[in-house]
Every structure is written in structure tokens, then in C-alpha cells.
């Protein structure tokens, strides 16, 4: 059977940067086809070429056997090629229903938008997809990130695509939401839709996809049947070398937590945080787990002084930290690597150097005048320490790949030499190689005596990396897991509020208070 | 992220001129010219500096137009006069550049400038010129400080805050002067505005040179400058990086006020006295100078090097329109259109904010 959508020998260059060169992918009707590769390998560029966002410099895109050249995404959508991007495209101030039917609103007889029918159709669509928990009348701005992503997917599916492209569209979803989405995608496949699927989570690819095409450095490396290829084989194709152990080994549990660097007592913030107490010891990685949106992100923000009106007490090295002021938190020895590196962690148009030194400007300046030598030295030290791939210290960070951007966001805080790092999902949306580097860095930091409080939406990271994990539910820590108890199963059951009495050591959660 | 490196992102990169301009001393980037790359280095340089080159190109164009129409226009003496006029605007627009870099705007500089000019002449009648100048500049900086406090702490949009302030200042000035300002500009202010060293080099140009050098240095090489660009580009990320966002804003509006005060001094020296409404034309002119100079009206990108060219362009434009024989009404229309055109030219490159 000829492929429904095929791109051959695609080249795309942005200024001096080669994004694609000799790239190819072919997806058949009734197939879920994974696009794999590290960040910067050209997956997203390929998606943009396929759906009309970027015209290729060279090469051919065939749709239904005929060459096509879309002038814009709307033209691609009109013939049934619909993408869902990692960056969300919803309009925050409109309702879910309005977003779902954006540009194809149902009309009443006199040509006005039929709001009632739109809401009804939206509810029907959401229910059909198994996203019934989302209120079609809700304003998108008020939805948690995960639900917004579901709406994004529903918006695409509602257009009845012949080719559905999911570019990192599941990165913010919880395991259960991912399952819902996968059920939908499988149903579409069985009905003859071609699906192109991009994810950094290899288990998702294994679970869902029929075939996989691997890119490396903008070039087509190979296409394999997912069932017939081993994990190692695929990873080797992606990174060009064999992958060793994913997580760095835990140090022998010596006197961990002998000294509490961070001691949080009864932290409260409105309804979002309800009496959270925890400690992070010297040399310890403490994981925050639980379903998405149970207060983990709020906890990190509250600790870093971003929120006003936080109650409770935070001690760092036994000294109380003034709450409600990030500069006080910084001065006390806290650092926050926030969730969204593009809007919170970095200032994208500014250079690598400007970003890296932003939190520690007084250290590279004398009487308010920046020393270019000190600035350059600080930047290069961090570049080498974290192996940041950049054309130079003056390159704007928005030209770096996701993983390298995240390294810059972390480098900024390494320079500040804090006692405790607060990390909010630092590996989200970055490639395997960069993830491993960040894991190794976290271990290196704890080996030097720092503490790390680490929230991840990826359970395997909590299990593989953390010394202890705290499971949060509705703004409170409901369970502490450590040692042999720190397993996927225990994390999941605690996250959904299942009480388990059989497992020992589970009652220690409150003991620290 | 490489995927974003498309041509449309240009302005956002090169426009943070103050930062990228340092590239000149940085070693050339390895790997920035891949084999087969068609982009010549000259082309890249042109693109990077487009926002600076456009206003300087405009200046050349205006001079050529003027020279063709009125050969007498392009003489050293006349050009010197034009530059002196540009220096007044350049100083006023310096403060506006800082405020626009934060993403705000200062509309109060019309009457802030006017009040400080009037304070200068009225106080100089009774006290020493130094006291009068200090009072004038102090009042201007204080007004800016209040603007900054309103914007930073009360989160009043700068447009509203400064527009309100402008009205308050206009009223205060009327009450204070009873409708007719008294006194003359002190001698040293007159020398600063219109005097020349050895009859050749205007003091005003020398002052502008020092002012410009200080401002460019502040933007490129000080912690204040770094933080200003951070706040202007992304207030949230700056705040989460421990940048004292409110402090930066307050300082910026205070500096802008101070620049308006300096402008008031210069203009008073130029016309030898103060009068009501003397600041009014300079609000739009200062914004035009900043915008023509390539500073993004959204904040975070640009610098004073462009504003210098912008100020010269605005002054030349006015005179050239005059000598080409376009009537005041037509001048206004053209003037407005050119500002809008510049916003369009630069705006096309600006990344849409999400």
C-alpha cells in the first residue's frame, strides 16, 4: 500500500543552521508512526514541513501519491492534515467549546454562531473521547496544563483528520490521561487515520506505535517496526551510541538526612497547600510525586517566595527564611528551576551569557559595573561544566535546543551556589541524552553536599533517582516512600489516594513534623 | 529550538543591540558558517544591525533630498545647528528609551519638562543659578520617581499613570505661575544650550556626547542595564531570577524624569526663558526618535545608539519638510505616517508575544 503521507529527501535550513538534510518519513493510512530522535534532530521541523508551517528548501512531500506544497497550516488542515503541537495553541480567554470549534463554529439559520449547539457538540466530542471531566463552558485559562493539552487534542480530533500529527502532545499528561488519549488514537488508526506520533517517553512509543522512523542531526537514520526492535537498538539509532544505565547509581545510604538543610513546617497557602511539612537532608534528592496539579508546583513556588500570604515556617540550615520574597529565598540559599523554561526560566531573546549571569550579577560586577572578563569566565565555566552546546556566549538562548536551554536555566542557579535546589520537572520535553546529563548533575550536586527537592511528572524518574519520595494529594503530603517501598506501584496507589496498610514504613510521613 | 531560527525572529535578536553589540569583541563563532552556507558575513552583519542602519540611512536620504532642493541647507554651519537641536531631543528621548525598554511609556515628560524649566527661571530670579538648576532637576526626577512607584507598586499601566501625572503637572504649573512664567534662563544654562567652545564646538553637542556615552555604558555594561533588558523582555523570568523588578522600574522612571528635566534646562537655555506649553511637542517627538531608532515598542530590545540617530532624523525631517515646501498640516500627516511606517517595518520582524 502506498503511504498516505510521505516526505522524501527534505532539506531545511534556518540561516546558518541545518535543521534537515536528507530527511524522510512515510506514514500509511491506519498506522501509528513514531518520529524519534534527540532534541534538535529535526523532528519538529519535519512536522512543520508536513503540515505547511514551513516550506522545505528541497525535497518533496507526497499526499495520496500527489506532490503537495501548502502555503499555510490552514491549507494543510483543509485536506485533513492536522497537527497538535507541544506549544499550546489555545486562546486562553475563550471557552473550551469556542476553542474546539475555532474557525468552524456551527451557525444558526441567520448566520450567527450557534453557541448552544457549539457547547452541546463540544460536550459530545469530549465525552466521545473520554475527556468528560472537562467542562465545555470553562475558560481555557482556568484549566490545568494537562486538561488544556487534552482540549488541544480534542480540537484536532474534532476536525476528523486523515493525518493526525501529535508533537509532544502528551508531555504534560498524567498516566491515566495518556491512556485515554491512546485509546482515542488507536480508534482513529483502526478507522484508517494515519497518525504521526512524537514523544520523548520511549514506553509510550512502545505501547502505541506500529513503526518508528529515527532522525539524527536532521537526517533519516532508519525506519523500524517497533515490535521488532529492541529498546537498545532504537536508542543507539537515536544517539549514535549505546545507552548505559539510565539513572546514576544511588550512593550507599550513609548518614542521609543526618542534617536537614531544608526544614519546612506546616506550610499553607489558601486551598492549594494544606500543612505541608518536609525535610531535605544534606546530599539527598527528595522527590515530589502524585498526580499532576496536587500542589507540587505551588509548594515549590511558595518555598521560593513567589506567593504572598503563605503560612508556616521554612528553615534553611536552621535559619528561618522570610517568605514571600524570591530575593530573600535566594539569599537564604534556595534556587528554583521553574516549570516552563521558555517563559519562567529563561529570557529567550537574550544571550546565553546574559541568562547564565542574571541571578548573580553582583558577583561579576564591581560597583554596578559588569566586568566582561568575569562574565565570560563565569559563562564558559558553566558551559563546560554542563556541556552546553552553543555557538558562543553571545548566542541568544532561543536558538538552543530544549535540553541545552534547560542546562542554561540550571547553570544560572549553579552560579548562585545555593544549599538546596528546587527543580520543577526539569527534564520535561528534552531528549534522552540531556536527561541523563541532568540526572548525573543532580547526583553530582548531592555528592557535594547540596540538597535537591525534585518534582517530576515522570514516575520512573522518582523511582530511579530519588532517595525519598513524598506523594502529594490535594495540597498535602499523604505518603512518604523510601528504600524498597519506593516503587511505581506504591507511588501510583498513594497518588490516587488508595490507602495501603500492608506496606511497612508508610506511616513515617508525619514523623518529621 | 533551532526550528524557531527563522527569518521572522530577526528583530528580536538584533534589536537587543546593547547585548548583541558586544559580539564584536567576542571571538568569531565557530561553526556559524557551515560548508555551503550561502549567507555572506556581510549580509549577516547587515541583518543584525538593520535596526541601527535604517535610521542612519534615513539621515543620509534626508540630507540628499535637502541638498537637491536647497543647496544652502547642507553647510557645516547649518548642520551644526541641526545637531544642536537634535541634542535637546536626544537627551529627552534618552529617558524615554529606558522606559520603552521596560515595555512602558512616559507621557508626563511634556509638563515635567515644562515645570522644571519654569522652576529654573523663577527660582533663578531669587537664588543662585546652581540652586535653581538643582531644584529643577530634583523636581523632574521626583516626578519620575512617583511615576515609577505608581507603575511598580500600584501596578498602574504606565500609559495611564503618566498621562494622569501630566495633567496634574499641567495644573500645578498653571497655579504656580499664575499663567505667566517669570524670569530668564541663568547664563550658564544659556551657554550650555547655545554656547560654543572657541566659537566652533557647541557645548550642547559635547554634553550630548557625554550623556550618550554614559547612557550606552549604563545599558551595556552595568548590572542596571542587564536587569533593564531582562525586565523588558520577560518580567516573570526576571523576577524568578531574583532581579529586583520594582527597583529597576522605579529607577528607570526616575531617570526618565531626570532626562526630561535636563531637556527642560536645555530648551530654556535655547529660548532664554521658559513658557507654558514648551514641552508639548516633545512627547511624540521623543517617542518617534526612540521608535525610529529601532527600539521595540514592546520593550526589551533596542538601545540608545539607535535613538541618537532617531533624534537627528526627527529634527532633520521637520526641517526638510519645511524647506521642501510642505505646509504644516501636510508635515503633520507625513510625520505621523513615518512613525507608523517605522513601527510597521520593525514590527514585521518582531516575534508575536504569546
Coordinates of N, CA, C and O in Angstrom, one line a residue, chain B residues 234-343:
Chain B
X234 N 11.1 39.9 29.7 CA 10.3 38.9 30.4 C 10.3 39.1 31.9 O 11.2 38.7 32.6
X235 N 9.3 39.9 32.3 CA 9.2 40.3 33.7 C 9.2 39.1 34.7 O 9.8 39.1 35.7
X236 N 8.4 38.1 34.3 CA 8.3 36.9 35.2 C 9.6 36.2 35.4 O 10.0 35.9 36.5
X237 N 10.3 35.9 34.3 CA 11.5 35.2 34.4 C 12.6 36.0 35.1 O 13.4 35.5 35.9
X238 N 12.5 37.4 34.9 CA 13.4 38.2 35.6 C 13.2 38.1 37.1 O 14.1 38.0 37.9
X239 N 11.9 38.2 37.5 CA 11.5 38.1 38.9 C 12.0 36.8 39.5 O 12.5 36.8 40.6
X240 N 11.8 35.7 38.8 CA 12.1 34.4 39.3 C 13.7 34.2 39.3 O 14.2 33.2 39.9
X241 N 14.4 35.1 38.7 CA 15.8 35.0 38.7 C 16.4 36.0 39.8 O 17.6 36.3 39.8
X242 N 15.5 36.5 40.6 CA 16.0 37.4 41.7 C 16.3 38.8 41.2 O 17.0 39.5 42.0
X243 N 15.8 39.2 40.1 CA 16.0 40.6 39.7 C 15.0 41.5 40.4 O 13.9 41.1 40.5
X244 N 15.5 42.6 41.1 CA 14.6 43.4 41.8 C 13.8 44.3 40.8 O 14.1 45.4 40.5
X245 N 12.7 43.6 40.3 CA 12.0 44.2 39.2 C 11.4 45.6 39.6 O 11.6 46.5 38.8
X246 N 10.9 45.7 40.8 CA 10.3 47.0 41.1 C 11.4 48.1 41.2 O 11.2 49.2 40.8
X247 N 12.5 47.7 41.8 CA 13.6 48.7 41.9 C 14.0 49.2 40.5 O 14.3 50.4 40.3
X248 N 14.1 48.2 39.6 CA 14.6 48.6 38.3 C 13.6 49.6 37.6 O 13.9 50.6 37.0
X249 N 12.3 49.3 37.8 CA 11.2 50.1 37.2 C 11.3 51.5 37.8 O 11.3 52.5 37.1
X250 N 11.4 51.6 39.2 CA 11.4 52.9 39.8 C 12.6 53.7 39.4 O 12.5 54.9 39.0
X251 N 13.7 53.1 39.3 CA 14.9 53.8 38.9 C 14.8 54.3 37.5 O 15.2 55.4 37.1
X252 N 14.2 53.5 36.6 CA 14.1 53.8 35.2 C 13.2 55.1 35.0 O 13.5 56.0 34.3
X253 N 12.0 55.1 35.7 CA 11.1 56.2 35.6 C 11.8 57.5 36.2 O 11.6 58.6 35.7
X254 N 12.5 57.3 37.3 CA 13.2 58.4 37.9 C 14.2 59.0 36.9 O 14.3 60.2 36.7
X255 N 15.0 58.1 36.3 CA 16.0 58.5 35.3 C 15.3 59.3 34.1 O 15.8 60.3 33.6
X256 N 14.2 58.7 33.7 CA 13.4 59.4 32.6 C 13.0 60.8 33.0 O 13.1 61.7 32.2
X257 N 12.5 60.9 34.3 CA 12.2 62.2 34.7 C 13.4 63.2 34.7 O 13.3 64.3 34.3
X258 N 14.5 62.6 35.2 CA 15.7 63.5 35.2 C 16.1 63.9 33.8 O 16.5 65.1 33.6
X259 N 15.9 63.0 32.8 CA 16.2 63.4 31.4 C 15.3 64.5 31.0 O 15.7 65.4 30.2
X260 N 14.0 64.4 31.3 CA 13.1 65.4 31.0 C 13.5 66.8 31.6 O 13.4 67.8 30.9
X261 N 14.0 66.7 32.8 CA 14.5 67.9 33.5 C 15.7 68.5 32.7 O 15.7 69.7 32.5
X262 N 16.6 67.7 32.4 CA 17.8 68.1 31.6 C 17.3 68.8 30.3 O 17.8 69.8 29.9
X263 N 16.3 68.1 29.6 CA 15.8 68.7 28.4 C 15.2 70.1 28.7 O 15.3 71.0 27.9
X264 N 14.5 70.2 29.8 CA 13.9 71.5 30.2 C 14.9 72.5 30.3 O 14.8 73.7 29.8
X265 N 16.0 72.2 31.0 CA 17.1 73.1 31.1 C 17.7 73.6 29.7 O 17.8 74.8 29.5
X266 N 17.9 72.6 28.9 CA 18.5 72.9 27.6 C 17.6 73.8 26.8 O 18.0 74.8 26.1
X267 N 16.3 73.5 26.8 CA 15.3 74.2 26.0 C 15.1 75.6 26.5 O 15.0 76.6 25.8
X268 N 15.2 75.7 27.9 CA 15.1 77.1 28.5 C 16.3 77.9 28.1 O 16.2 79.1 27.7
X269 N 17.5 77.3 28.0 CA 18.7 78.0 27.6 C 18.6 78.4 26.2 O 19.0 79.5 25.8
X270 N 18.0 77.5 25.4 CA 17.8 77.8 23.9 C 17.0 79.0 23.7 O 17.3 79.9 22.9
X271 N 15.8 79.1 24.4 CA 14.9 80.2 24.1 C 15.1 81.3 25.2 O 14.3 82.3 25.2
X272 N 16.1 81.2 26.1 CA 16.4 82.2 27.0 C 15.4 82.4 28.1 O 15.6 83.1 29.1
X273 N 14.2 81.8 28.0 CA 13.2 81.9 29.0 C 12.3 80.6 29.0 O 12.4 79.8 28.1
X274 N 11.5 80.6 30.0 CA 10.5 79.4 30.0 C 9.1 80.0 29.6 O 8.8 81.1 29.8
X275 N 8.3 79.1 29.0 CA 7.0 79.5 28.7 C 6.1 78.3 28.8 O 6.5 77.1 28.7
X276 N 4.8 78.5 28.9 CA 3.8 77.4 29.1 C 3.7 76.7 27.8 O 3.6 77.3 26.7
X277 N 3.7 75.3 27.8 CA 3.5 74.5 26.7 C 4.7 74.2 25.9 O 4.7 73.6 24.8
X278 N 5.9 74.6 26.5 CA 7.1 74.3 25.7 C 7.5 72.8 25.6 O 8.2 72.4 24.7
X279 N 6.9 72.0 26.5 CA 7.2 70.6 26.4 C 6.3 69.8 25.5 O 6.6 68.6 25.1
X280 N 5.2 70.4 25.1 CA 4.2 69.6 24.4 C 4.7 68.9 23.1 O 4.3 67.7 22.9
X281 N 5.4 69.6 22.2 CA 5.8 68.9 21.0 C 6.7 67.7 21.2 O 6.9 66.8 20.4
X282 N 7.3 67.7 22.4 CA 8.4 66.7 22.6 C 8.0 65.3 23.0 O 8.8 64.4 23.0
X283 N 6.7 65.2 23.4 CA 6.3 63.8 23.7 C 6.3 62.9 22.5 O 7.0 61.9 22.5
X284 N 5.6 63.3 21.5 CA 5.6 62.5 20.3 C 7.0 62.4 19.6 O 7.4 61.4 19.1
X285 N 7.7 63.6 19.6 CA 9.0 63.6 19.0 C 9.9 62.6 19.7 O 10.7 61.9 19.0
X286 N 9.9 62.5 21.0 CA 10.8 61.6 21.7 C 10.4 60.2 21.4 O 11.3 59.3 21.2
X287 N 9.1 59.9 21.4 CA 8.7 58.5 21.1 C 9.1 58.2 19.7 O 9.6 57.1 19.4
X288 N 8.9 59.1 18.8 CA 9.3 58.9 17.4 C 10.8 58.6 17.3 O 11.3 57.7 16.6
X289 N 11.6 59.4 18.0 CA 13.1 59.2 18.0 C 13.4 57.8 18.4 O 14.3 57.1 17.8
X290 N 12.8 57.4 19.5 CA 13.1 56.0 20.1 C 12.7 55.0 19.1 O 13.4 54.0 18.8
X291 N 11.5 55.1 18.5 CA 11.0 54.1 17.6 C 11.7 54.0 16.3 O 12.1 53.0 15.8
X292 N 12.0 55.2 15.7 CA 12.8 55.3 14.5 C 14.2 54.7 14.8 O 14.8 54.0 13.9
X293 N 14.7 54.9 16.0 CA 16.0 54.3 16.4 C 16.0 52.8 16.6 O 17.0 52.2 16.9
X294 N 14.8 52.2 16.4 CA 14.8 50.7 16.4 C 14.5 50.1 17.7 O 14.6 48.8 17.8
X295 N 14.2 50.8 18.7 CA 13.9 50.2 20.0 C 12.4 49.7 19.9 O 11.6 50.4 19.5
X296 N 12.3 48.4 20.3 CA 11.0 47.8 20.2 C 10.0 48.5 21.2 O 10.3 48.7 22.4
X297 N 8.8 48.8 20.6 CA 7.8 49.5 21.5 C 7.3 48.5 22.5 O 6.6 48.9 23.5
X298 N 7.5 47.2 22.3 CA 7.1 46.2 23.3 C 8.1 46.0 24.4 O 7.8 45.4 25.4
X299 N 9.3 46.7 24.3 CA 10.2 46.6 25.3 C 11.3 45.5 25.1 O 11.1 44.6 24.3
X300 N 12.4 45.6 25.8 CA 13.4 44.5 25.9 C 14.4 44.5 24.7 O 15.4 43.8 24.8
X301 N 14.2 45.3 23.7 CA 15.1 45.3 22.6 C 15.4 46.7 22.0 O 14.4 47.4 21.8
X302 N 16.6 47.0 21.8 CA 17.0 48.3 21.3 C 18.1 48.9 22.1 O 18.7 48.2 22.9
X303 N 18.3 50.2 22.0 CA 19.3 50.8 22.7 C 19.4 52.3 22.4 O 18.7 52.8 21.5
X304 N 20.3 53.0 23.0 CA 20.4 54.4 22.8 C 21.1 54.8 21.5 O 20.9 55.9 21.0
X305 N 22.0 53.9 21.0 CA 22.7 54.2 19.7 C 21.7 54.5 18.6 O 21.9 55.4 17.8
X306 N 20.6 53.8 18.6 CA 19.5 54.0 17.6 C 18.8 55.3 17.9 O 18.5 56.0 16.9
X307 N 18.5 55.6 19.2 CA 17.8 56.8 19.5 C 18.5 58.0 19.1 O 17.9 59.0 18.6
X308 N 19.9 58.0 19.2 CA 20.7 59.2 18.7 C 20.3 59.4 17.2 O 20.0 60.6 16.9
X309 N 20.4 58.4 16.4 CA 20.1 58.5 15.0 C 18.6 59.0 14.8 O 18.3 59.8 14.0
X310 N 17.7 58.4 15.7 CA 16.3 58.7 15.6 C 16.1 60.2 15.9 O 15.3 60.9 15.2
X311 N 16.8 60.8 16.9 CA 16.6 62.2 17.2 C 17.1 63.1 16.1 O 16.4 64.0 15.7
X312 N 18.2 62.7 15.5 CA 18.7 63.5 14.3 C 17.7 63.4 13.2 O 17.4 64.4 12.5
X313 N 17.2 62.2 12.9 CA 16.2 62.0 11.9 C 15.0 62.9 12.1 O 14.5 63.6 11.1
X314 N 14.5 62.9 13.3 CA 13.3 63.7 13.5 C 13.5 65.2 13.3 O 12.7 65.8 12.6
X315 N 14.6 65.7 13.8 CA 14.9 67.1 13.6 C 15.1 67.4 12.1 O 14.6 68.4 11.6
X316 N 15.9 66.6 11.4 CA 16.1 66.8 10.0 C 14.8 66.8 9.2 O 14.5 67.6 8.4
X317 N 14.0 65.8 9.6 CA 12.7 65.6 8.9 C 11.9 66.8 8.9 O 11.4 67.3 7.9
X318 N 11.8 67.4 10.1 CA 11.0 68.6 10.3 C 11.5 69.7 9.4 O 10.7 70.4 8.7
X319 N 12.8 69.9 9.4 CA 13.3 71.0 8.6 C 13.2 70.7 7.1 O 12.9 71.6 6.3
X320 N 13.5 69.5 6.7 CA 13.4 69.2 5.3 C 12.0 69.3 4.8 O 11.8 69.9 3.7
X321 N 11.1 68.8 5.5 CA 9.7 69.0 5.1 C 9.3 70.5 4.9 O 8.7 70.9 4.0
X322 N 9.9 71.3 5.8 CA 9.7 72.7 5.7 C 10.3 73.3 4.4 O 9.6 74.0 3.7
X323 N 11.5 73.0 4.2 CA 12.2 73.6 3.0 C 11.7 73.0 1.7 O 11.8 73.6 0.7
X324 N 11.2 71.8 1.8 CA 10.6 71.2 0.6 C 9.3 71.9 0.2 O 8.8 71.8 -0.8
X325 N 8.8 72.6 1.2 CA 7.6 73.4 1.0 C 6.3 72.7 1.3 O 5.3 73.1 0.7
X326 N 6.4 71.8 2.2 CA 5.1 71.1 2.6 C 4.5 71.9 3.8 O 5.2 72.3 4.7
X327 N 3.2 72.2 3.7 CA 2.6 73.0 4.7 C 2.5 72.3 6.0 O 2.5 71.1 6.0
X328 N 2.3 73.0 7.1 CA 2.3 72.4 8.4 C 1.4 71.2 8.5 O 1.7 70.2 9.1
X329 N 0.2 71.4 7.9 CA -0.8 70.2 8.0 C -0.2 69.0 7.3 O -0.2 67.9 7.9
X330 N 0.4 69.2 6.2 CA 1.0 68.1 5.4 C 2.1 67.5 6.2 O 2.4 66.3 6.2
X331 N 2.9 68.4 6.8 CA 4.0 68.0 7.7 C 3.6 67.0 8.7 O 4.1 65.9 9.0
X332 N 2.5 67.4 9.4 CA 1.9 66.6 10.5 C 1.6 65.2 10.0 O 1.9 64.2 10.6
X333 N 0.9 65.2 8.8 CA 0.4 63.9 8.3 C 1.6 63.0 7.9 O 1.7 61.9 8.4
X334 N 2.6 63.6 7.2 CA 3.8 62.8 6.8 C 4.5 62.3 8.0 O 5.0 61.2 8.1
X335 N 4.6 63.2 9.0 CA 5.4 62.9 10.2 C 4.7 61.7 11.0 O 5.4 60.7 11.3
X336 N 3.4 61.7 11.1 CA 2.7 60.6 11.7 C 2.9 59.3 10.9 O 3.1 58.3 11.4
X337 N 2.8 59.5 9.6 CA 2.9 58.3 8.7 C 4.2 57.7 8.8 O 4.4 56.4 8.8
X338 N 5.3 58.5 8.9 CA 6.6 57.9 9.0 C 6.8 57.1 10.3 O 7.4 56.0 10.3
X339 N 6.3 57.7 11.4 CA 6.3 56.9 12.7 C 5.6 55.6 12.5 O 6.1 54.5 12.9
X340 N 4.4 55.6 11.9 CA 3.7 54.4 11.8 C 4.4 53.4 10.9 O 4.5 52.2 11.1
X341 N 5.0 54.0 9.8 CA 5.8 53.1 8.9 C 6.9 52.4 9.6 O 7.2 51.3 9.4
X342 N 7.6 53.2 10.4 CA 8.8 52.6 11.1 C 8.3 51.5 12.0 O 8.9 50.4 12.1
X343 N 7.2 51.7 12.7 CA 6.6 50.7 13.6 C 6.3 49.4 12.7 O 6.6 48.3 13.2

